[in-house]
GROMACS .gro file of C-alpha atoms in nm:
model
  403
    1UNK     CA    1   1.837   4.943  -6.917
    2UNK     CA    2   1.701   4.701  -7.178
    3UNK     CA    3   2.051   4.571  -7.232
    4UNK     CA    4   2.089   4.496  -6.858
    5UNK     CA    5   1.774   4.283  -6.828
    6UNK     CA    6   1.916   3.978  -7.008
    7UNK     CA    7   2.225   3.995  -6.789
    8UNK     CA    8   2.013   4.013  -6.471
    9UNK     CA    9   1.803   3.721  -6.583
   10UNK     CA   10   2.122   3.527  -6.657
   11UNK     CA   11   2.261   3.598  -6.310
   12UNK     CA   12   1.942   3.512  -6.119
   13UNK     CA   13   1.978   3.130  -6.137
   14UNK     CA   14   2.337   3.148  -6.011
   15UNK     CA   15   2.243   3.382  -5.726
   16UNK     CA   16   1.952   3.162  -5.630
   17UNK     CA   17   2.178   2.859  -5.632
   18UNK     CA   18   2.425   3.036  -5.402
   19UNK     CA   19   2.149   3.129  -5.159
   20UNK     CA   20   2.012   2.775  -5.152
   21UNK     CA   21   2.362   2.634  -5.107
   22UNK     CA   22   2.428   2.869  -4.814
   23UNK     CA   23   2.097   2.773  -4.653
   24UNK     CA   24   2.174   2.405  -4.699
   25UNK     CA   25   2.509   2.445  -4.523
   26UNK     CA   26   2.355   2.614  -4.219
   27UNK     CA   27   2.289   2.362  -3.940
   28UNK     CA   28   1.920   2.302  -3.889
   29UNK     CA   29   1.833   2.320  -3.520
   30UNK     CA   30   1.670   2.002  -3.390
   31UNK     CA   31   1.297   2.025  -3.320
   32UNK     CA   32   1.201   2.047  -2.952
   33UNK     CA   33   1.150   1.711  -2.787
   34UNK     CA   34   0.791   1.637  -2.693
   35UNK     CA   35   0.680   1.396  -2.424
   36UNK     CA   36   0.570   1.151  -2.693
   37UNK     CA   37   0.919   1.155  -2.848
   38UNK     CA   38   1.075   1.100  -2.507
   39UNK     CA   39   0.837   0.812  -2.446
   40UNK     CA   40   0.954   0.650  -2.770
   41UNK     CA   41   1.314   0.686  -2.649
   42UNK     CA   42   1.248   0.547  -2.301
   43UNK     CA   43   1.500   0.296  -2.174
   44UNK     CA   44   1.439   0.003  -1.938
   45UNK     CA   45   1.302   0.131  -1.611
   46UNK     CA   46   1.507   0.010  -1.309
   47UNK     CA   47   1.200  -0.038  -1.091
   48UNK     CA   48   1.029  -0.247  -1.360
   49UNK     CA   49   1.340  -0.462  -1.404
   50UNK     CA   50   1.363  -0.516  -1.028
   51UNK     CA   51   0.998  -0.622  -1.014
   52UNK     CA   52   1.050  -0.867  -1.301
   53UNK     CA   53   1.350  -1.014  -1.118
   54UNK     CA   54   1.153  -1.049  -0.793
   55UNK     CA   55   0.862  -1.217  -0.970
   56UNK     CA   56   1.101  -1.455  -1.147
   57UNK     CA   57   1.258  -1.545  -0.812
   58UNK     CA   58   0.915  -1.625  -0.667
   59UNK     CA   59   0.827  -1.837  -0.968
   60UNK     CA   60   1.152  -2.028  -0.923
   61UNK     CA   61   1.073  -2.093  -0.557
   62UNK     CA   62   0.729  -2.225  -0.649
   63UNK     CA   63   0.872  -2.439  -0.928
   64UNK     CA   64   1.105  -2.605  -0.675
   65UNK     CA   65   0.802  -2.756  -0.500
   66UNK     CA   66   0.517  -2.960  -0.639
   67UNK     CA   67   0.239  -3.192  -0.536
   68UNK     CA   68   0.321  -3.345  -0.197
   69UNK     CA   69   0.695  -3.283  -0.230
   70UNK     CA   70   0.877  -3.003  -0.051
   71UNK     CA   71   1.146  -3.007  -0.318
   72UNK     CA   72   1.268  -3.231  -0.597
   73UNK     CA   73   1.375  -3.581  -0.481
   74UNK     CA   74   1.744  -3.652  -0.435
   75UNK     CA   75   1.872  -3.961  -0.616
   76UNK     CA   76   2.199  -4.116  -0.506
   77UNK     CA   77   2.376  -4.390  -0.702
   78UNK     CA   78   2.683  -4.578  -0.581
   79UNK     CA   79   2.890  -4.864  -0.716
   80UNK     CA   80   3.193  -5.044  -0.579
   81UNK     CA   81   3.408  -5.350  -0.627
   82UNK     CA   82   3.357  -5.644  -0.386
   83UNK     CA   83   3.653  -5.882  -0.358
   84UNK     CA   84   3.665  -6.211  -0.168
   85UNK     CA   85   3.878  -6.523  -0.138
   86UNK     CA   86   3.694  -6.701  -0.412
   87UNK     CA   87   3.488  -6.449  -0.606
   88UNK     CA   88   3.466  -6.083  -0.688
   89UNK     CA   89   3.169  -5.875  -0.800
   90UNK     CA   90   3.043  -5.519  -0.835
   91UNK     CA   91   2.798  -5.388  -0.574
   92UNK     CA   92   2.542  -5.127  -0.680
   93UNK     CA   93   2.323  -4.906  -0.460
   94UNK     CA   94   2.050  -4.657  -0.560
   95UNK     CA   95   1.888  -4.439  -0.291
   96UNK     CA   96   1.599  -4.196  -0.315
   97UNK     CA   97   1.518  -3.917  -0.065
   98UNK     CA   98   1.188  -3.733  -0.121
   99UNK     CA   99   1.113  -3.454   0.136
  100UNK     CA  100   0.739  -3.416   0.187
  101UNK     CA  101   0.532  -3.100   0.207
  102UNK     CA  102   0.208  -3.199   0.372
  103UNK     CA  103   0.034  -2.873   0.280
  104UNK     CA  104  -0.062  -2.889  -0.090
  105UNK     CA  105  -0.335  -2.627  -0.050
  106UNK     CA  106  -0.080  -2.373   0.076
  107UNK     CA  107   0.135  -2.415  -0.233
  108UNK     CA  108  -0.171  -2.404  -0.459
  109UNK     CA  109  -0.285  -2.079  -0.295
  110UNK     CA  110   0.059  -1.926  -0.338
  111UNK     CA  111   0.063  -2.023  -0.706
  112UNK     CA  112  -0.280  -1.875  -0.777
  113UNK     CA  113  -0.215  -1.549  -0.591
  114UNK     CA  114   0.122  -1.501  -0.763
  115UNK     CA  115  -0.025  -1.564  -1.109
  116UNK     CA  116  -0.303  -1.316  -1.034
  117UNK     CA  117  -0.065  -1.053  -0.897
  118UNK     CA  118   0.191  -1.083  -1.175
  119UNK     CA  119  -0.032  -0.926  -1.439
  120UNK     CA  120  -0.151  -0.632  -1.230
  121UNK     CA  121   0.191  -0.560  -1.078
  122UNK     CA  122   0.367  -0.555  -1.415
  123UNK     CA  123   0.093  -0.337  -1.566
  124UNK     CA  124   0.119  -0.094  -1.276
  125UNK     CA  125   0.500  -0.090  -1.296
  126UNK     CA  126   0.481   0.007  -1.663
  127UNK     CA  127   0.229   0.283  -1.582
  128UNK     CA  128   0.450   0.411  -1.300
  129UNK     CA  129   0.750   0.412  -1.535
  130UNK     CA  130   0.557   0.635  -1.775
  131UNK     CA  131   0.453   0.853  -1.481
  132UNK     CA  132   0.814   0.899  -1.367
  133UNK     CA  133   0.920   0.987  -1.721
  134UNK     CA  134   0.639   1.241  -1.749
  135UNK     CA  135   0.740   1.412  -1.424
  136UNK     CA  136   1.107   1.410  -1.526
  137UNK     CA  137   1.011   1.575  -1.855
  138UNK     CA  138   0.807   1.843  -1.676
  139UNK     CA  139   1.092   1.911  -1.433
  140UNK     CA  140   1.347   1.939  -1.715
  141UNK     CA  141   1.119   2.167  -1.917
  142UNK     CA  142   1.058   2.394  -1.618
  143UNK     CA  143   1.429   2.412  -1.536
  144UNK     CA  144   1.510   2.493  -1.901
  145UNK     CA  145   1.242   2.764  -1.919
  146UNK     CA  146   1.356   2.927  -1.597
  147UNK     CA  147   1.719   2.914  -1.711
  148UNK     CA  148   1.622   3.084  -2.037
  149UNK     CA  149   1.423   3.344  -1.845
  150UNK     CA  150   1.720   3.428  -1.620
  151UNK     CA  151   1.969   3.430  -1.906
  152UNK     CA  152   1.762   3.670  -2.117
  153UNK     CA  153   1.796   3.940  -1.850
  154UNK     CA  154   2.176   3.937  -1.818
  155UNK     CA  155   2.252   4.127  -2.141
  156UNK     CA  156   1.964   4.364  -2.079
  157UNK     CA  157   2.089   4.449  -1.732
  158UNK     CA  158   2.435   4.523  -1.870
  159UNK     CA  159   2.269   4.779  -2.099
  160UNK     CA  160   2.087   4.918  -1.797
  161UNK     CA  161   2.420   4.971  -1.621
  162UNK     CA  162   2.535   5.192  -1.907
  163UNK     CA  163   2.204   5.379  -1.913
  164UNK     CA  164   2.216   5.435  -1.537
  165UNK     CA  165   2.577   5.554  -1.560
  166UNK     CA  166   2.486   5.800  -1.834
  167UNK     CA  167   2.198   5.936  -1.623
  168UNK     CA  168   2.432   5.977  -1.326
  169UNK     CA  169   2.694   6.148  -1.542
  170UNK     CA  170   2.432   6.389  -1.670
  171UNK     CA  171   2.320   6.469  -1.317
  172UNK     CA  172   1.970   6.322  -1.365
  173UNK     CA  173   2.012   6.056  -1.093
  174UNK     CA  174   2.224   6.009  -0.782
  175UNK     CA  175   2.525   5.776  -0.797
  176UNK     CA  176   2.361   5.498  -0.598
  177UNK     CA  177   2.128   5.425  -0.891
  178UNK     CA  178   2.423   5.270  -1.077
  179UNK     CA  179   2.509   5.059  -0.773
  180UNK     CA  180   2.150   4.935  -0.758
  181UNK     CA  181   2.165   4.814  -1.119
  182UNK     CA  182   2.509   4.657  -1.069
  183UNK     CA  183   2.385   4.483  -0.755
  184UNK     CA  184   2.086   4.348  -0.948
  185UNK     CA  185   2.324   4.223  -1.217
  186UNK     CA  186   2.516   4.028  -0.952
  187UNK     CA  187   2.188   3.883  -0.824
  188UNK     CA  188   2.088   3.779  -1.175
  189UNK     CA  189   2.421   3.607  -1.232
  190UNK     CA  190   2.382   3.421  -0.902
  191UNK     CA  191   2.029   3.319  -0.998
  192UNK     CA  192   2.157   3.213  -1.340
  193UNK     CA  193   2.418   2.984  -1.183
  194UNK     CA  194   2.153   2.824  -0.962
  195UNK     CA  195   1.921   2.784  -1.262
  196UNK     CA  196   2.203   2.619  -1.459
  197UNK     CA  197   2.258   2.371  -1.175
  198UNK     CA  198   1.888   2.282  -1.158
  199UNK     CA  199   1.867   2.246  -1.535
  200UNK     CA  200   2.171   2.017  -1.540
  201UNK     CA  201   2.030   1.798  -1.263
  202UNK     CA  202   1.688   1.782  -1.430
  203UNK     CA  203   1.844   1.684  -1.763
  204UNK     CA  204   2.051   1.414  -1.592
  205UNK     CA  205   1.735   1.276  -1.427
  206UNK     CA  206   1.562   1.271  -1.766
  207UNK     CA  207   1.862   1.101  -1.930
  208UNK     CA  208   1.845   0.825  -1.667
  209UNK     CA  209   1.506   0.726  -1.810
  210UNK     CA  210   1.556   0.792  -2.182
  211UNK     CA  211   1.814   0.758  -2.456
  212UNK     CA  212   1.939   1.118  -2.477
  213UNK     CA  213   2.280   1.279  -2.531
  214UNK     CA  214   2.476   1.443  -2.252
  215UNK     CA  215   2.430   1.785  -2.410
  216UNK     CA  216   2.080   1.917  -2.329
  217UNK     CA  217   1.835   1.944  -2.618
  218UNK     CA  218   1.540   2.186  -2.632
  219UNK     CA  219   1.217   2.054  -2.487
  220UNK     CA  220   0.874   2.135  -2.624
  221UNK     CA  221   0.626   2.314  -2.401
  222UNK     CA  222   0.372   2.076  -2.248
  223UNK     CA  223   0.085   2.296  -2.366
  224UNK     CA  224  -0.226   2.394  -2.177
  225UNK     CA  225  -0.296   2.142  -1.899
  226UNK     CA  226  -0.628   1.959  -1.901
  227UNK     CA  227  -0.733   1.872  -1.547
  228UNK     CA  228  -1.018   1.622  -1.503
  229UNK     CA  229  -1.350   1.708  -1.343
  230UNK     CA  230  -1.374   1.597  -0.977
  231UNK     CA  231  -1.699   1.409  -1.039
  232UNK     CA  232  -1.650   1.038  -1.087
  233UNK     CA  233  -1.285   1.032  -0.982
  234UNK     CA  234  -1.359   0.858  -0.652
  235UNK     CA  235  -1.536   0.568  -0.826
  236UNK     CA  236  -1.258   0.543  -1.083
  237UNK     CA  237  -1.002   0.530  -0.803
  238UNK     CA  238  -1.189   0.250  -0.624
  239UNK     CA  239  -1.179   0.044  -0.945
  240UNK     CA  240  -0.827   0.149  -1.042
  241UNK     CA  241  -0.533  -0.067  -1.136
  242UNK     CA  242  -0.323   0.073  -0.854
  243UNK     CA  243  -0.573  -0.045  -0.590
  244UNK     CA  244  -0.612  -0.384  -0.752
  245UNK     CA  245  -0.236  -0.424  -0.769
  246UNK     CA  246  -0.208  -0.339  -0.399
  247UNK     CA  247  -0.470  -0.602  -0.314
  248UNK     CA  248  -0.300  -0.862  -0.533
  249UNK     CA  249   0.043  -0.786  -0.387
  250UNK     CA  250  -0.094  -0.819  -0.033
  251UNK     CA  251  -0.247  -1.159  -0.111
  252UNK     CA  252   0.069  -1.279  -0.287
  253UNK     CA  253   0.291  -1.170   0.003
  254UNK     CA  254   0.067  -1.343   0.258
  255UNK     CA  255   0.045  -1.673   0.071
  256UNK     CA  256   0.419  -1.666  -0.006
  257UNK     CA  257   0.490  -1.621   0.365
  258UNK     CA  258   0.257  -1.909   0.453
  259UNK     CA  259   0.437  -2.129   0.201
  260UNK     CA  260   0.776  -2.040   0.347
  261UNK     CA  261   0.650  -2.126   0.694
  262UNK     CA  262   0.518  -2.458   0.568
  263UNK     CA  263   0.854  -2.535   0.406
  264UNK     CA  264   1.038  -2.454   0.728
  265UNK     CA  265   0.802  -2.674   0.927
  266UNK     CA  266   0.824  -2.970   0.692
  267UNK     CA  267   0.993  -3.264   0.873
  268UNK     CA  268   0.882  -3.583   0.696
  269UNK     CA  269   1.061  -3.752   0.407
  270UNK     CA  270   1.018  -4.070   0.208
  271UNK     CA  271   1.324  -4.294   0.187
  272UNK     CA  272   1.388  -4.576  -0.056
  273UNK     CA  273   1.688  -4.775  -0.170
  274UNK     CA  274   1.779  -5.063  -0.397
  275UNK     CA  275   2.106  -5.252  -0.359
  276UNK     CA  276   2.278  -5.527  -0.551
  277UNK     CA  277   2.541  -5.704  -0.344
  278UNK     CA  278   2.678  -6.007  -0.517
  279UNK     CA  279   2.387  -6.241  -0.576
  280UNK     CA  280   2.167  -6.059  -0.328
  281UNK     CA  281   1.907  -5.794  -0.414
  282UNK     CA  282   1.790  -5.566  -0.134
  283UNK     CA  283   1.497  -5.322  -0.155
  284UNK     CA  284   1.405  -5.089   0.129
  285UNK     CA  285   1.125  -4.832   0.173
  286UNK     CA  286   1.064  -4.613   0.475
  287UNK     CA  287   1.009  -4.267   0.617
  288UNK     CA  288   1.230  -4.018   0.796
  289UNK     CA  289   1.141  -3.751   1.049
  290UNK     CA  290   1.366  -3.454   1.129
  291UNK     CA  291   1.359  -3.397   1.504
  292UNK     CA  292   1.324  -3.037   1.624
  293UNK     CA  293   1.577  -2.880   1.854
  294UNK     CA  294   1.460  -2.758   2.196
  295UNK     CA  295   1.254  -2.440   2.155
  296UNK     CA  296   1.248  -2.459   1.774
  297UNK     CA  297   0.876  -2.527   1.741
  298UNK     CA  298   0.780  -2.245   1.974
  299UNK     CA  299   1.012  -2.003   1.795
  300UNK     CA  300   0.868  -2.104   1.461
  301UNK     CA  301   0.516  -2.049   1.587
  302UNK     CA  302   0.604  -1.702   1.717
  303UNK     CA  303   0.776  -1.622   1.387
  304UNK     CA  304   0.465  -1.717   1.191
  305UNK     CA  305   0.233  -1.515   1.414
  306UNK     CA  306   0.457  -1.208   1.414
  307UNK     CA  307   0.514  -1.228   1.039
  308UNK     CA  308   0.144  -1.245   0.958
  309UNK     CA  309   0.074  -0.953   1.192
  310UNK     CA  310   0.348  -0.748   1.025
  311UNK     CA  311   0.217  -0.827   0.678
  312UNK     CA  312  -0.137  -0.729   0.777
  313UNK     CA  313  -0.018  -0.401   0.929
  314UNK     CA  314   0.197  -0.322   0.626
  315UNK     CA  315  -0.101  -0.382   0.399
  316UNK     CA  316  -0.318  -0.150   0.610
  317UNK     CA  317  -0.048   0.118   0.604
  318UNK     CA  318  -0.004   0.091   0.226
  319UNK     CA  319  -0.381   0.118   0.172
  320UNK     CA  320  -0.396   0.419   0.404
  321UNK     CA  321  -0.114   0.600   0.223
  322UNK     CA  322  -0.270   0.528  -0.115
  323UNK     CA  323  -0.607   0.662   0.002
  324UNK     CA  324  -0.436   0.968   0.149
  325UNK     CA  325  -0.249   1.024  -0.177
  326UNK     CA  326  -0.575   1.025  -0.372
  327UNK     CA  327  -0.755   1.253  -0.126
  328UNK     CA  328  -0.463   1.497  -0.131
  329UNK     CA  329  -0.470   1.509  -0.510
  330UNK     CA  330  -0.848   1.554  -0.507
  331UNK     CA  331  -0.823   1.844  -0.261
  332UNK     CA  332  -0.559   2.010  -0.475
  333UNK     CA  333  -0.778   1.965  -0.782
  334UNK     CA  334  -1.079   2.130  -0.618
  335UNK     CA  335  -0.877   2.430  -0.504
  336UNK     CA  336  -0.645   2.462  -0.803
  337UNK     CA  337  -0.848   2.718  -0.994
  338UNK     CA  338  -0.797   2.804  -1.357
  339UNK     CA  339  -0.530   2.630  -1.560
  340UNK     CA  340  -0.406   2.870  -1.828
  341UNK     CA  341  -0.091   2.789  -2.019
  342UNK     CA  342   0.245   2.936  -1.924
  343UNK     CA  343   0.203   3.313  -1.957
  344UNK     CA  344   0.481   3.523  -2.104
  345UNK     CA  345   0.561   3.877  -1.984
  346UNK     CA  346   0.794   3.972  -2.271
  347UNK     CA  347   0.589   4.274  -2.376
  348UNK     CA  348   0.578   4.411  -2.022
  349UNK     CA  349   0.952   4.357  -1.975
  350UNK     CA  350   1.026   4.533  -2.303
  351UNK     CA  351   0.801   4.821  -2.195
  352UNK     CA  352   0.997   4.862  -1.872
  353UNK     CA  353   1.324   4.859  -2.066
  354UNK     CA  354   1.195   5.121  -2.308
  355UNK     CA  355   1.070   5.350  -2.032
  356UNK     CA  356   1.407   5.328  -1.855
  357UNK     CA  357   1.605   5.409  -2.168
  358UNK     CA  358   1.373   5.698  -2.250
  359UNK     CA  359   1.419   5.840  -1.902
  360UNK     CA  360   1.058   5.784  -1.794
  361UNK     CA  361   1.159   5.543  -1.513
  362UNK     CA  362   1.442   5.562  -1.265
  363UNK     CA  363   1.662   5.249  -1.244
  364UNK     CA  364   1.546   5.171  -0.889
  365UNK     CA  365   1.181   5.176  -0.997
  366UNK     CA  366   1.250   4.981  -1.316
  367UNK     CA  367   1.441   4.715  -1.123
  368UNK     CA  368   1.153   4.664  -0.883
  369UNK     CA  369   0.896   4.636  -1.161
  370UNK     CA  370   1.113   4.398  -1.362
  371UNK     CA  371   1.178   4.176  -1.059
  372UNK     CA  372   0.805   4.147  -0.999
  373UNK     CA  373   0.746   4.060  -1.366
  374UNK     CA  374   1.019   3.795  -1.359
  375UNK     CA  375   0.873   3.642  -1.045
  376UNK     CA  376   0.528   3.644  -1.206
  377UNK     CA  377   0.653   3.464  -1.517
  378UNK     CA  378   0.847   3.214  -1.307
  379UNK     CA  379   0.533   3.150  -1.099
  380UNK     CA  380   0.334   3.103  -1.421
  381UNK     CA  381   0.583   2.842  -1.543
  382UNK     CA  382   0.576   2.666  -1.205
  383UNK     CA  383   0.197   2.662  -1.201
  384UNK     CA  384   0.186   2.510  -1.549
  385UNK     CA  385   0.421   2.237  -1.434
  386UNK     CA  386   0.209   2.170  -1.123
  387UNK     CA  387  -0.110   2.149  -1.329
  388UNK     CA  388   0.043   1.893  -1.567
  389UNK     CA  389   0.187   1.697  -1.274
  390UNK     CA  390  -0.156   1.692  -1.107
  391UNK     CA  391  -0.316   1.566  -1.428
  392UNK     CA  392  -0.049   1.296  -1.448
  393UNK     CA  393  -0.122   1.198  -1.088
  394UNK     CA  394  -0.489   1.137  -1.167
  395UNK     CA  395  -0.398   0.950  -1.484
  396UNK     CA  396  -0.206   0.706  -1.266
  397UNK     CA  397  -0.450   0.690  -0.973
  398UNK     CA  398  -0.755   0.629  -1.191
  399UNK     CA  399  -0.600   0.404  -1.455
  400UNK     CA  400  -0.835   0.111  -1.483
  401UNK     CA  401  -0.720  -0.121  -1.758
  402UNK     CA  402  -0.397  -0.320  -1.752
  403UNK     CA  403  -0.176  -0.132  -1.998
   0.00000   0.00000   0.00000
């Protein structure tokens, strides 16, 4: 033995190096993606981009008007050769057309309301983008967890088929016990296919909002949900960003409509020209008035009245739906109950499997118990998702600062 010790000590470094090399070659599974990681990978939100485009279009429309002018003046310059029996010269003409907007206060109001709304609307759009990403993450996590739950039972049920067949062959159970297990295996495979479809759709929805590969990656559990206390939520909602943004959008829409009506009703223009014809210099200054067609003024008046009524009703409806959304969330919060994390039933499922294989449970009884346990775990996962979604809803509805 003493002679073998130096040899063993000499071999240990090489063996250790082989083990470390083998471990280094094994692929390291990627860590589960948390919501914070997904947030760092978020791509441009389509709704936010659309809002930015709409706001830019409104700014362009406002920039096209200014002061007393409906739009930028039009300058026309002409030149031509004048030929006569004795002399020839070059005639020059410059004309200016400046459409007037005799409603400067309307444009000023539209400018102020749009500037005020732009900050709150963009802040709310960013918050809603985070909210959509959070819900997409919760949906994808739930679909992945339920898929894993269904898949874990397929191999076990195949073992149960063999156990049930052995019990039938030994005369311990009637033949229909095997059919019951095989029928449950078919049900599990059907449920697995449906779970795979939901998981694929949920991953695709998450990919639409983040920079992720086509192949699904594991998602981290959201943890134990932390629901807010009902006290003080109503006051926070009244002062929230989402309500302020709704008020600002309503004002911006109303003043923008009034400006459009003023532009359509503008009929006066300033006219001016300067001409050089031979030795003569001609300067003219005047006004122009665009005559309305029969019935145009009445139609425009009805359009303005109907448009303002529609905007007011739309604003009332939006405020009503927002209030209803908050009250619904508050009712759910008060009746939600406890919010434990997603509960696992692995020990109970293993116990049922053990009792079946030891002959202490018949397959029909074991199948019923296992189905109830699977439904309980699925309900626990769903409840965890709903609790986190409810917390996310209040985060959005009571967000107060412009983030």
